[in-house]
C-alpha positions as YAML, in Angstrom:
chain: A
units: angstrom
residues:
- id: 1
  name: MET
  ca: [22.71, -9.62, -25.09]
- id: 2
  name: VAL
  ca: [20.92, -6.29, -25.62]
- id: 3
  name: GLU
  ca: [22.32, -2.80, -25.07]
- id: 4
  name: LYS
  ca: [20.39, 0.36, -24.24]
- id: 5
  name: VAL
  ca: [21.77, 3.87, -23.81]
- id: 6
  name: ILE
  ca: [19.91, 6.44, -21.71]
- id: 7
  name: THR
  ca: [20.96, 10.06, -22.25]
- id: 8
  name: LEU
  ca: [20.42, 12.32, -19.25]
- id: 9
  name: GLU
  ca: [19.24, 15.70, -20.49]
- id: 10
  name: ASN
  ca: [18.49, 18.71, -18.26]
- id: 11
  name: VAL
  ca: [19.28, 16.61, -15.20]
- id: 12
  name: PRO
  ca: [21.61, 17.72, -12.37]
- id: 13
  name: LEU
  ca: [24.06, 14.84, -12.77]
- id: 14
  name: ALA
  ca: [25.63, 15.16, -9.31]
- id: 15
  name: ASP
  ca: [22.21, 14.94, -7.63]
- id: 16
  name: PHE
  ca: [20.98, 12.11, -9.84]
- id: 17
  name: LEU
  ca: [24.09, 9.91, -9.84]
- id: 18
  name: GLY
  ca: [24.90, 10.53, -6.18]
- id: 19
  name: GLN
  ca: [28.21, 10.95, -4.43]
- id: 20
  name: ALA
  ca: [30.80, 8.72, -6.13]
- id: 21
  name: ASN
  ca: [27.95, 7.40, -8.35]
- id: 22
  name: GLU
  ca: [26.38, 5.72, -5.27]
- id: 23
  name: ASN
  ca: [22.82, 5.91, -6.63]
- id: 24
  name: ILE
  ca: [23.66, 4.19, -9.91]
- id: 25
  name: ARG
  ca: [25.87, 1.69, -8.07]
- id: 26
  name: GLN
  ca: [22.83, 0.64, -6.02]
- id: 27
  name: VAL
  ca: [20.83, 0.07, -9.20]
- id: 28
  name: ALA
  ca: [23.66, -2.01, -10.67]
- id: 29
  name: GLN
  ca: [23.90, -4.14, -7.51]
- id: 30
  name: ALA
  ca: [20.15, -4.83, -7.67]
- id: 31
  name: PHE
  ca: [20.52, -6.27, -11.20]
- id: 32
  name: PRO
  ca: [23.71, -8.41, -11.12]
- id: 33
  name: GLN
  ca: [22.86, -10.17, -14.38]
- id: 34
  name: SER
  ca: [23.25, -6.89, -16.29]
- id: 35
  name: LYS
  ca: [26.04, -4.37, -16.70]
- id: 36
  name: ILE
  ca: [25.36, -0.68, -16.01]
- id: 37
  name: ILE
  ca: [28.00, 1.89, -16.95]
- id: 38
  name: SER
  ca: [27.71, 5.64, -16.26]
- id: 39
  name: ARG
  ca: [29.84, 7.97, -18.37]
- id: 40
  name: GLY
  ca: [29.18, 11.69, -18.52]
- id: 41
  name: ASN
  ca: [25.49, 12.19, -19.20]
- id: 42
  name: GLU
  ca: [24.97, 8.66, -20.54]
- id: 43
  name: ILE
  ca: [23.97, 5.45, -18.79]
- id: 44
  name: ARG
  ca: [24.76, 2.34, -20.82]
- id: 45
  name: ILE
  ca: [22.91, -0.87, -19.92]
- id: 46
  name: GLN
  ca: [23.86, -4.31, -21.23]
- id: 47
  name: GLY
  ca: [21.97, -7.52, -20.48]
- id: 48
  name: GLY
  ca: [18.85, -9.54, -21.25]
- id: 49
  name: ALA
  ca: [15.84, -7.72, -22.67]
- id: 50
  name: PRO
  ca: [13.41, -8.37, -19.74]
- id: 51
  name: GLU
  ca: [15.89, -7.10, -17.13]
- id: 52
  name: ILE
  ca: [16.84, -4.09, -19.24]
- id: 53
  name: LEU
  ca: [13.16, -3.12, -19.31]
- id: 54
  name: ARG
  ca: [13.07, -3.30, -15.51]
- id: 55
  name: ILE
  ca: [16.25, -1.22, -15.17]
- id: 56
  name: ASN
  ca: [14.89, 1.34, -17.64]
- id: 57
  name: ASN
  ca: [11.68, 1.54, -15.57]
- id: 58
  name: VAL
  ca: [13.64, 2.17, -12.35]
- id: 59
  name: ILE
  ca: [15.79, 4.86, -13.94]
- id: 60
  name: ASN
  ca: [12.72, 6.63, -15.36]
- id: 61
  name: LEU
  ca: [11.13, 6.62, -11.89]
- id: 62
  name: LEU
  ca: [14.32, 8.07, -10.41]
- id: 63
  name: LEU
  ca: [14.45, 10.76, -13.11]
- id: 64
  name: GLU
  ca: [10.85, 11.72, -12.33]
- id: 65
  name: HIS
  ca: [11.73, 11.91, -8.65]
- id: 66
  name: VAL
  ca: [14.66, 14.26, -9.29]
- id: 67
  name: ASP
  ca: [12.54, 16.41, -11.59]
- id: 68
  name: ARG
  ca: [9.89, 16.75, -8.90]
- id: 69
  name: PHE
  ca: [11.99, 17.06, -5.73]
- id: 70
  name: GLY
  ca: [15.34, 18.33, -7.04]
- id: 71
  name: HIS
  ca: [17.45, 15.67, -5.32]
- id: 72
  name: LEU
  ca: [17.88, 11.92, -4.92]
- id: 73
  name: THR
  ca: [19.27, 10.06, -1.91]
- id: 74
  name: PRO
  ca: [20.51, 6.45, -1.64]
- id: 75
  name: ASP
  ca: [17.58, 5.72, 0.73]
- id: 76
  name: THR
  ca: [15.12, 6.89, -1.94]
- id: 77
  name: VAL
  ca: [16.81, 4.72, -4.55]
- id: 78
  name: LYS
  ca: [16.46, 1.75, -2.20]
- id: 79
  name: GLU
  ca: [12.71, 2.44, -1.84]
- id: 80
  name: TYR
  ca: [12.21, 2.35, -5.60]
- id: 81
  name: LEU
  ca: [14.32, -0.80, -5.92]
- id: 82
  name: ASP
  ca: [12.27, -2.48, -3.17]
- id: 83
  name: VAL
  ca: [9.11, -1.82, -5.18]
- id: 84
  name: GLU
  ca: [10.75, -3.19, -8.32]
- id: 85
  name: GLY
  ca: [11.38, -6.44, -6.43]
- id: 86
  name: VAL
  ca: [7.93, -7.68, -7.53]
- id: 87
  name: PRO
  ca: [7.79, -9.73, -10.74]
- id: 88
  name: PHE
  ca: [8.22, -7.45, -13.74]
- id: 89
  name: GLN
  ca: [4.92, -8.42, -15.34]
- id: 90
  name: GLU
  ca: [2.98, -7.23, -12.28]
- id: 91
  name: ALA
  ca: [4.99, -4.03, -11.88]
- id: 92
  name: SER
  ca: [4.59, -3.20, -15.56]
- id: 93
  name: ARG
  ca: [0.85, -3.88, -15.50]
- id: 94
  name: ASP
  ca: [0.33, -1.49, -12.60]
- id: 95
  name: GLN
  ca: [2.61, 1.27, -13.89]
- id: 96
  name: VAL
  ca: [-0.18, 3.16, -15.67]
- id: 97
  name: ILE
  ca: [-3.39, 3.16, -13.66]
- id: 98
  name: VAL
  ca: [-5.63, 4.91, -16.14]
- id: 99
  name: PHE
  ca: [-5.42, 7.25, -19.13]
- id: 100
  name: GLY
  ca: [-7.21, 10.48, -18.27]
- id: 101
  name: ASN
  ca: [-8.52, 13.43, -20.27]
- id: 102
  name: LYS
  ca: [-6.44, 15.28, -22.89]
- id: 103
  name: GLY
  ca: [-3.75, 12.61, -22.95]
- id: 104
  name: LEU
  ca: [-3.14, 12.70, -19.20]
- id: 105
  name: VAL
  ca: [-1.36, 9.55, -18.02]
- id: 106
  name: ILE
  ca: [-2.13, 8.72, -14.40]
- id: 107
  name: LYS
  ca: [0.37, 6.47, -12.68]
- id: 108
  name: PRO
  ca: [2.08, 6.20, -9.29]
- id: 109
  name: LYS
  ca: [4.73, 8.87, -8.83]
- id: 110
  name: SER
  ca: [6.59, 7.43, -5.84]
- id: 111
  name: ALA
  ca: [7.54, 4.11, -4.28]
- id: 112
  name: ASN
  ca: [4.78, 4.26, -1.67]
- id: 113
  name: GLN
  ca: [2.17, 5.16, -4.29]
- id: 114
  name: ARG
  ca: [3.27, 2.03, -6.12]
- id: 115
  name: ARG
  ca: [2.79, 0.09, -2.88]
- id: 116
  name: LEU
  ca: [-0.72, 1.50, -2.63]
- id: 117
  name: VAL
  ca: [-1.54, 0.28, -6.14]
- id: 118
  name: GLU
  ca: [-0.15, -3.17, -5.37]
- id: 119
  name: ALA
  ca: [-2.01, -3.37, -2.05]
- id: 120
  name: ALA
  ca: [-5.28, -2.55, -3.84]
- id: 121
  name: VAL
  ca: [-4.66, -5.36, -6.32]
- id: 122
  name: LYS
  ca: [-4.02, -7.90, -3.55]
- id: 123
  name: ASN
  ca: [-6.59, -6.83, -0.93]
- id: 124
  name: ASP
  ca: [-10.30, -5.99, -0.89]
- id: 125
  name: LEU
  ca: [-9.78, -3.44, 1.91]
- id: 126
  name: VAL
  ca: [-6.85, -1.02, 2.05]
- id: 127
  name: PHE
  ca: [-5.96, 1.79, 4.43]
- id: 128
  name: ALA
  ca: [-3.88, 4.55, 2.77]
- id: 129
  name: LEU
  ca: [-2.39, 6.83, 5.42]
- id: 130
  name: GLY
  ca: [-0.31, 9.95, 5.03]
- id: 131
  name: PRO
  ca: [-0.16, 13.74, 5.04]
- id: 132
  name: ALA
  ca: [-1.74, 16.11, 2.54]
- id: 133
  name: GLY
  ca: [-0.23, 16.12, -0.93]
- id: 134
  name: THR
  ca: [0.95, 12.50, -0.98]
- id: 135
  name: GLY
  ca: [-1.61, 11.61, -3.66]
- id: 136
  name: LYS
  ca: [-3.45, 8.99, -1.62]
- id: 137
  name: THR
  ca: [-6.94, 10.23, -2.60]
- id: 138
  name: TYR
  ca: [-5.95, 10.86, -6.22]
- id: 139
  name: ILE
  ca: [-4.49, 7.37, -6.63]
- id: 140
  name: ALA
  ca: [-7.52, 5.82, -4.91]
- id: 141
  name: VAL
  ca: [-9.90, 7.63, -7.28]
- id: 142
  name: ALA
  ca: [-7.78, 6.52, -10.27]
- id: 143
  name: LEU
  ca: [-7.96, 2.89, -9.10]
- id: 144
  name: ALA
  ca: [-11.75, 3.20, -8.80]
- id: 145
  name: VAL
  ca: [-12.06, 4.64, -12.32]
- id: 146
  name: ARG
  ca: [-9.86, 1.85, -13.69]
- id: 147
  name: ALA
  ca: [-12.02, -0.80, -12.03]
- id: 148
  name: LEU
  ca: [-15.15, 0.77, -13.53]
- id: 149
  name: LYS
  ca: [-13.62, 1.02, -17.01]
- id: 150
  name: ASN
  ca: [-12.48, -2.61, -16.82]
- id: 151
  name: ARG
  ca: [-15.99, -3.64, -15.70]
- id: 152
  name: GLU
  ca: [-14.59, -5.12, -12.51]
- id: 153
  name: VAL
  ca: [-17.29, -3.19, -10.61]
- id: 154
  name: LYS
  ca: [-20.63, -1.67, -11.61]
- id: 155
  name: ARG
  ca: [-20.31, 1.59, -9.73]
- id: 156
  name: ILE
  ca: [-18.06, 3.90, -7.73]
- id: 157
  name: ILE
  ca: [-19.12, 5.25, -4.35]
- id: 158
  name: ILE
  ca: [-17.00, 8.00, -2.80]
- id: 159
  name: THR
  ca: [-17.76, 9.38, 0.64]
- id: 160
  name: ARG
  ca: [-16.25, 11.44, 3.41]
- id: 161
  name: PRO
  ca: [-17.42, 12.75, 6.78]
- id: 162
  name: ALA
  ca: [-18.76, 16.31, 6.65]
- id: 163
  name: VAL
  ca: [-16.77, 17.60, 9.61]
- id: 164
  name: GLU
  ca: [-16.39, 21.34, 10.07]
- id: 165
  name: ALA
  ca: [-12.72, 22.38, 9.90]
- id: 166
  name: GLY
  ca: [-12.87, 25.73, 11.66]
- id: 167
  name: GLU
  ca: [-16.07, 26.70, 9.84]
- id: 168
  name: ASN
  ca: [-19.75, 26.34, 10.69]
- id: 169
  name: LEU
  ca: [-21.78, 24.57, 8.01]
- id: 170
  name: GLY
  ca: [-24.93, 26.31, 9.18]
- id: 171
  name: PHE
  ca: [-23.58, 29.71, 8.19]
- id: 172
  name: LEU
  ca: [-22.57, 28.66, 4.67]
- id: 173
  name: PRO
  ca: [-25.04, 29.68, 1.93]
- id: 174
  name: GLY
  ca: [-27.16, 27.24, -0.06]
- id: 175
  name: ASP
  ca: [-28.91, 23.93, 0.52]
- id: 176
  name: LEU
  ca: [-27.30, 20.84, 2.05]
- id: 177
  name: GLN
  ca: [-25.65, 19.69, -1.20]
- id: 178
  name: GLU
  ca: [-24.22, 23.17, -1.82]
- id: 179
  name: LYS
  ca: [-22.91, 23.27, 1.75]
- id: 180
  name: LEU
  ca: [-21.21, 19.88, 1.30]
- id: 181
  name: ASP
  ca: [-19.72, 20.47, -2.16]
- id: 182
  name: PRO
  ca: [-16.60, 22.26, -0.84]
- id: 183
  name: TYR
  ca: [-15.80, 19.21, 1.28]
- id: 184
  name: LEU
  ca: [-16.10, 16.96, -1.77]
- id: 185
  name: ARG
  ca: [-14.29, 19.28, -4.21]
- id: 186
  name: PRO
  ca: [-10.94, 17.38, -4.20]
- id: 187
  name: ILE
  ca: [-12.80, 14.27, -5.35]
- id: 188
  name: TYR
  ca: [-14.64, 16.13, -8.12]
- id: 189
  name: ASP
  ca: [-11.29, 17.59, -9.26]
- id: 190
  name: ALA
  ca: [-9.72, 14.12, -9.48]
- id: 191
  name: LEU
  ca: [-12.67, 12.68, -11.41]
- id: 192
  name: GLN
  ca: [-12.60, 15.58, -13.86]
- id: 193
  name: ASP
  ca: [-9.00, 14.66, -14.70]
- id: 194
  name: MET
  ca: [-9.97, 11.05, -15.45]
- id: 195
  name: VAL
  ca: [-13.48, 10.96, -16.93]
- id: 196
  name: PRO
  ca: [-14.72, 13.03, -19.93]
- id: 197
  name: PRO
  ca: [-17.14, 15.78, -18.75]
- id: 198
  name: GLU
  ca: [-20.26, 14.46, -20.51]
- id: 199
  name: LYS
  ca: [-19.62, 10.89, -19.35]
- id: 200
  name: LEU
  ca: [-18.98, 12.07, -15.78]
- id: 201
  name: LYS
  ca: [-22.26, 13.97, -15.81]
- id: 202
  name: TYR
  ca: [-24.09, 10.88, -17.13]
- id: 203
  name: TYR
  ca: [-22.43, 8.64, -14.54]
- id: 204
  name: GLN
  ca: [-23.52, 10.96, -11.73]
- id: 205
  name: GLU
  ca: [-27.07, 11.32, -13.04]
- id: 206
  name: THR
  ca: [-27.44, 7.52, -13.27]
- id: 207
  name: ARG
  ca: [-25.60, 7.01, -9.94]
- id: 208
  name: VAL
  ca: [-22.89, 4.91, -11.53]
- id: 209
  name: ILE
  ca: [-20.59, 7.36, -9.72]
- id: 210
  name: GLU
  ca: [-22.01, 8.52, -6.41]
- id: 211
  name: ILE
  ca: [-20.38, 11.12, -4.18]
- id: 212
  name: ALA
  ca: [-22.08, 11.60, -0.83]
- id: 213
  name: PRO
  ca: [-21.44, 12.41, 2.83]
- id: 214
  name: LEU
  ca: [-20.76, 9.44, 5.10]
- id: 215
  name: ALA
  ca: [-24.11, 9.74, 6.90]
- id: 216
  name: TYR
  ca: [-25.84, 8.63, 3.65]
- id: 217
  name: MET
  ca: [-24.11, 5.21, 3.86]
- id: 218
  name: ARG
  ca: [-26.08, 4.02, 6.90]
- id: 219
  name: GLY
  ca: [-28.34, 1.05, 6.22]
- id: 220
  name: ARG
  ca: [-26.90, 0.30, 2.77]
- id: 221
  name: THR
  ca: [-25.08, -2.75, 1.43]
- id: 222
  name: LEU
  ca: [-22.37, -1.69, -1.01]
- id: 223
  name: HIS
  ca: [-21.96, -4.55, -3.48]
- id: 224
  name: ASP
  ca: [-20.34, -4.68, -6.95]
- id: 225
  name: ALA
  ca: [-18.75, -1.36, -6.08]
- id: 226
  name: PHE
  ca: [-15.42, 0.36, -5.62]
- id: 227
  name: VAL
  ca: [-15.88, 2.36, -2.43]
- id: 228
  name: LEU
  ca: [-13.60, 5.15, -1.21]
- id: 229
  name: LEU
  ca: [-13.83, 6.68, 2.26]
- id: 230
  name: ASP
  ca: [-11.77, 9.88, 2.25]
- id: 231
  name: GLU
  ca: [-10.59, 11.93, 5.26]
- id: 232
  name: ALA
  ca: [-11.32, 8.97, 7.53]
- id: 233
  name: GLN
  ca: [-9.41, 10.55, 10.42]
- id: 234
  name: ASN
  ca: [-12.56, 12.63, 10.96]
- id: 235
  name: THR
  ca: [-14.83, 9.63, 11.51]
- id: 236
  name: THR
  ca: [-16.00, 8.58, 14.95]
- id: 237
  name: SER
  ca: [-15.66, 4.98, 16.12]
- id: 238
  name: GLU
  ca: [-19.33, 4.34, 15.37]
- id: 239
  name: GLN
  ca: [-19.14, 5.89, 11.89]
- id: 240
  name: ILE
  ca: [-16.14, 3.90, 10.66]
- id: 241
  name: LYS
  ca: [-17.56, 0.65, 12.08]
- id: 242
  name: MET
  ca: [-20.84, 1.41, 10.28]
- id: 243
  name: PHE
  ca: [-18.94, 2.05, 7.04]
- id: 244
  name: LEU
  ca: [-16.77, -1.07, 7.27]
- id: 245
  name: THR
  ca: [-19.80, -3.30, 7.78]
- id: 246
  name: ARG
  ca: [-21.40, -1.95, 4.57]
- id: 247
  name: MET
  ca: [-19.04, -4.05, 2.39]
- id: 248
  name: GLY
  ca: [-20.94, -6.40, 0.10]
- id: 249
  name: PRO
  ca: [-20.00, -9.10, -2.43]
- id: 250
  name: ASN
  ca: [-17.47, -8.07, -5.10]
- id: 251
  name: SER
  ca: [-16.58, -4.80, -3.37]
- id: 252
  name: LYS
  ca: [-13.23, -3.04, -3.14]
- id: 253
  name: VAL
  ca: [-12.71, -0.46, -0.41]
- id: 254
  name: ILE
  ca: [-9.93, 2.10, 0.10]
- id: 255
  name: ILE
  ca: [-9.90, 4.22, 3.25]
- id: 256
  name: THR
  ca: [-7.65, 7.28, 3.22]
- id: 257
  name: GLY
  ca: [-6.71, 9.48, 6.13]
- id: 258
  name: ASP
  ca: [-4.17, 11.80, 7.69]
- id: 259
  name: GLN
  ca: [-3.88, 11.10, 11.40]
- id: 260
  name: THR
  ca: [-2.10, 14.43, 11.97]
- id: 261
  name: GLN
  ca: [-5.10, 16.48, 10.80]
- id: 262
  name: VAL
  ca: [-8.05, 15.43, 12.93]
- id: 263
  name: ASP
  ca: [-10.85, 18.04, 12.94]
- id: 264
  name: LEU
  ca: [-13.04, 16.27, 15.51]
- id: 265
  name: PRO
  ca: [-13.84, 17.94, 18.85]
- id: 266
  name: VAL
  ca: [-10.92, 17.79, 21.27]
- id: 267
  name: ARG
  ca: [-12.30, 14.96, 23.42]
- id: 268
  name: GLN
  ca: [-13.61, 12.92, 20.46]
- id: 269
  name: LYS
  ca: [-11.34, 10.00, 19.48]
- id: 270
  name: SER
  ca: [-10.67, 9.34, 15.81]
- id: 271
  name: GLY
  ca: [-12.39, 6.21, 14.54]
- id: 272
  name: LEU
  ca: [-9.57, 5.69, 12.05]
- id: 273
  name: SER
  ca: [-6.94, 5.25, 14.76]
- id: 274
  name: GLU
  ca: [-9.16, 2.79, 16.61]
- id: 275
  name: ALA
  ca: [-9.92, 0.79, 13.44]
- id: 276
  name: LEU
  ca: [-6.23, 0.48, 12.62]
- id: 277
  name: ARG
  ca: [-5.50, -0.83, 16.10]
- id: 278
  name: ILE
  ca: [-8.36, -3.35, 16.01]
- id: 279
  name: LEU
  ca: [-7.82, -4.57, 12.43]
- id: 280
  name: LYS
  ca: [-4.00, -4.56, 12.19]
- id: 281
  name: ASP
  ca: [-3.73, -8.38, 12.30]
- id: 282
  name: VAL
  ca: [-6.73, -9.20, 10.09]
- id: 283
  name: LYS
  ca: [-5.71, -11.00, 6.88]
- id: 284
  name: GLY
  ca: [-6.91, -9.50, 3.62]
- id: 285
  name: ILE
  ca: [-6.49, -5.90, 4.81]
- id: 286
  name: GLY
  ca: [-3.66, -3.82, 3.40]
- id: 287
  name: ILE
  ca: [-2.14, -0.84, 5.22]
- id: 288
  name: VAL
  ca: [0.10, 1.57, 3.28]
- id: 289
  name: ASN
  ca: [1.86, 4.50, 4.97]
- id: 290
  name: LEU
  ca: [2.83, 7.45, 2.80]
- id: 291
  name: SER
  ca: [5.14, 10.20, 4.01]
- id: 292
  name: GLY
  ca: [6.61, 13.56, 3.09]
- id: 293
  name: LYS
  ca: [8.78, 11.76, 0.52]
- id: 294
  name: ASP
  ca: [5.63, 11.07, -1.51]
- id: 295
  name: VAL
  ca: [4.40, 14.68, -1.67]
- id: 296
  name: ILE
  ca: [3.70, 15.62, -5.29]
- id: 297
  name: ARG
  ca: [2.62, 19.22, -4.77]
- id: 298
  name: HIS
  ca: [4.91, 22.25, -4.66]
- id: 299
  name: LYS
  ca: [8.37, 21.45, -3.23]
- id: 300
  name: LEU
  ca: [7.60, 23.74, -0.28]
- id: 301
  name: VAL
  ca: [4.77, 21.43, 0.82]
- id: 302
  name: LYS
  ca: [7.30, 18.70, 1.59]
- id: 303
  name: ALA
  ca: [9.41, 21.15, 3.61]
- id: 304
  name: ILE
  ca: [6.32, 22.34, 5.50]
- id: 305
  name: ILE
  ca: [5.30, 18.76, 6.38]
- id: 306
  name: GLU
  ca: [8.83, 17.94, 7.57]
- id: 307
  name: ALA
  ca: [8.89, 21.09, 9.73]
- id: 308
  name: TYR
  ca: [5.57, 20.19, 11.37]
- id: 309
  name: GLU
  ca: [6.70, 16.58, 11.93]
- id: 310
  name: LYS
  ca: [9.89, 17.86, 13.61]
- id: 311
  name: ASN
  ca: [7.86, 20.23, 15.77]
- id: 312
  name: GLN
  ca: [5.56, 17.38, 16.85]
- id: 313
  name: ALA
  ca: [8.56, 15.17, 17.64]
- id: 314
  name: ASP
  ca: [10.08, 17.98, 19.74]
- id: 315
  name: LYS
  ca: [6.79, 18.40, 21.64]
- id: 316
  name: THR
  ca: [6.67, 14.66, 22.35]
- id: 317
  name: LEU
  ca: [10.25, 14.73, 23.61]
- id: 318
  name: VAL
  ca: [9.56, 17.64, 25.96]
- id: 319
  name: LYS
  ca: [6.37, 15.96, 27.21]
- id: 320
  name: HIS
  ca: [8.30, 12.86, 28.26]
- id: 321
  name: GLU
  ca: [11.22, 14.69, 29.90]
- id: 322
  name: PRO
  ca: [11.30, 14.51, 33.73]
- id: 323
  name: SER
  ca: [9.74, 17.62, 35.27]
- id: 324
  name: GLY
  ca: [10.82, 19.60, 38.34]
- id: 325
  name: ARG
  ca: [14.51, 19.72, 37.52]
- id: 326
  name: LYS
  ca: [16.51, 21.88, 39.91]
- id: 327
  name: SER
  ca: [19.30, 24.20, 38.87]
- id: 328
  name: ASN
  ca: [22.76, 23.95, 40.45]
- id: 329
  name: GLY
  ca: [22.06, 27.06, 42.54]
- id: 330
  name: GLU
  ca: [19.01, 25.57, 44.31]
...
């Protein structure tokens, strides 16, 4: 039997441990072969070495969650424990996606981000859905860089529809590429975290890494490639069908989108929503839904997303209420 002691430093113990130690009790119940004791700011774990490693991994994930969001609920603990239900070897392998520049370690920061990593391992096509700030694009880019570094693919192709979000492309200065760069900036930012500047420049010059608007994908077969379609909620039905049929041998594809932020004309249906409906029962396709719980930006972003979701739910409720109600005086 092995024993490990984790000392909780600069952690709000009441928030981390939960009411009546409920959060830690959940962890203990998930690992009945081990003994977990919480005293003061120490957590003492006794059991076999492999299981202790798993428990230590869960507790570190929970500590990161508290550090980022300032609180921890029993439901959140359950989400992390559900992810840890996979065999330890697989969970451990996928913990760090890639080592970036200046010692940056890029790994999933939430339970649903972990699910996204696992879905990409198991499926050649994955839909990653969720609001802004949930890290879906960042994780997808990291997975692409890892595949390239491991020589699983020969190139990375990243694309997104150039849809105007309240701005007119024609009035922006510069040539076409300069007009499109702002739309692709989040992808450049992610790559600059993960690939050394000189190597990134070389990869782009030799088209090992290609970043282009979706219209440039027509007529191509994308083989031996890791392909990312970002902001897919702004594709039309024809565009997303065109993209999906570009898949070639030895290709991995991740499609990201936020169905609450469609910038298409009012009467234009989102191709992403249609594709999800048509492909929901097709084997070999993974669908991962991220939510406000996965937001890794400023804490206010999570509150903003929750407020908008509540507003949308209230609108839906009002829309479905019976109309023409009469007051008692009528």
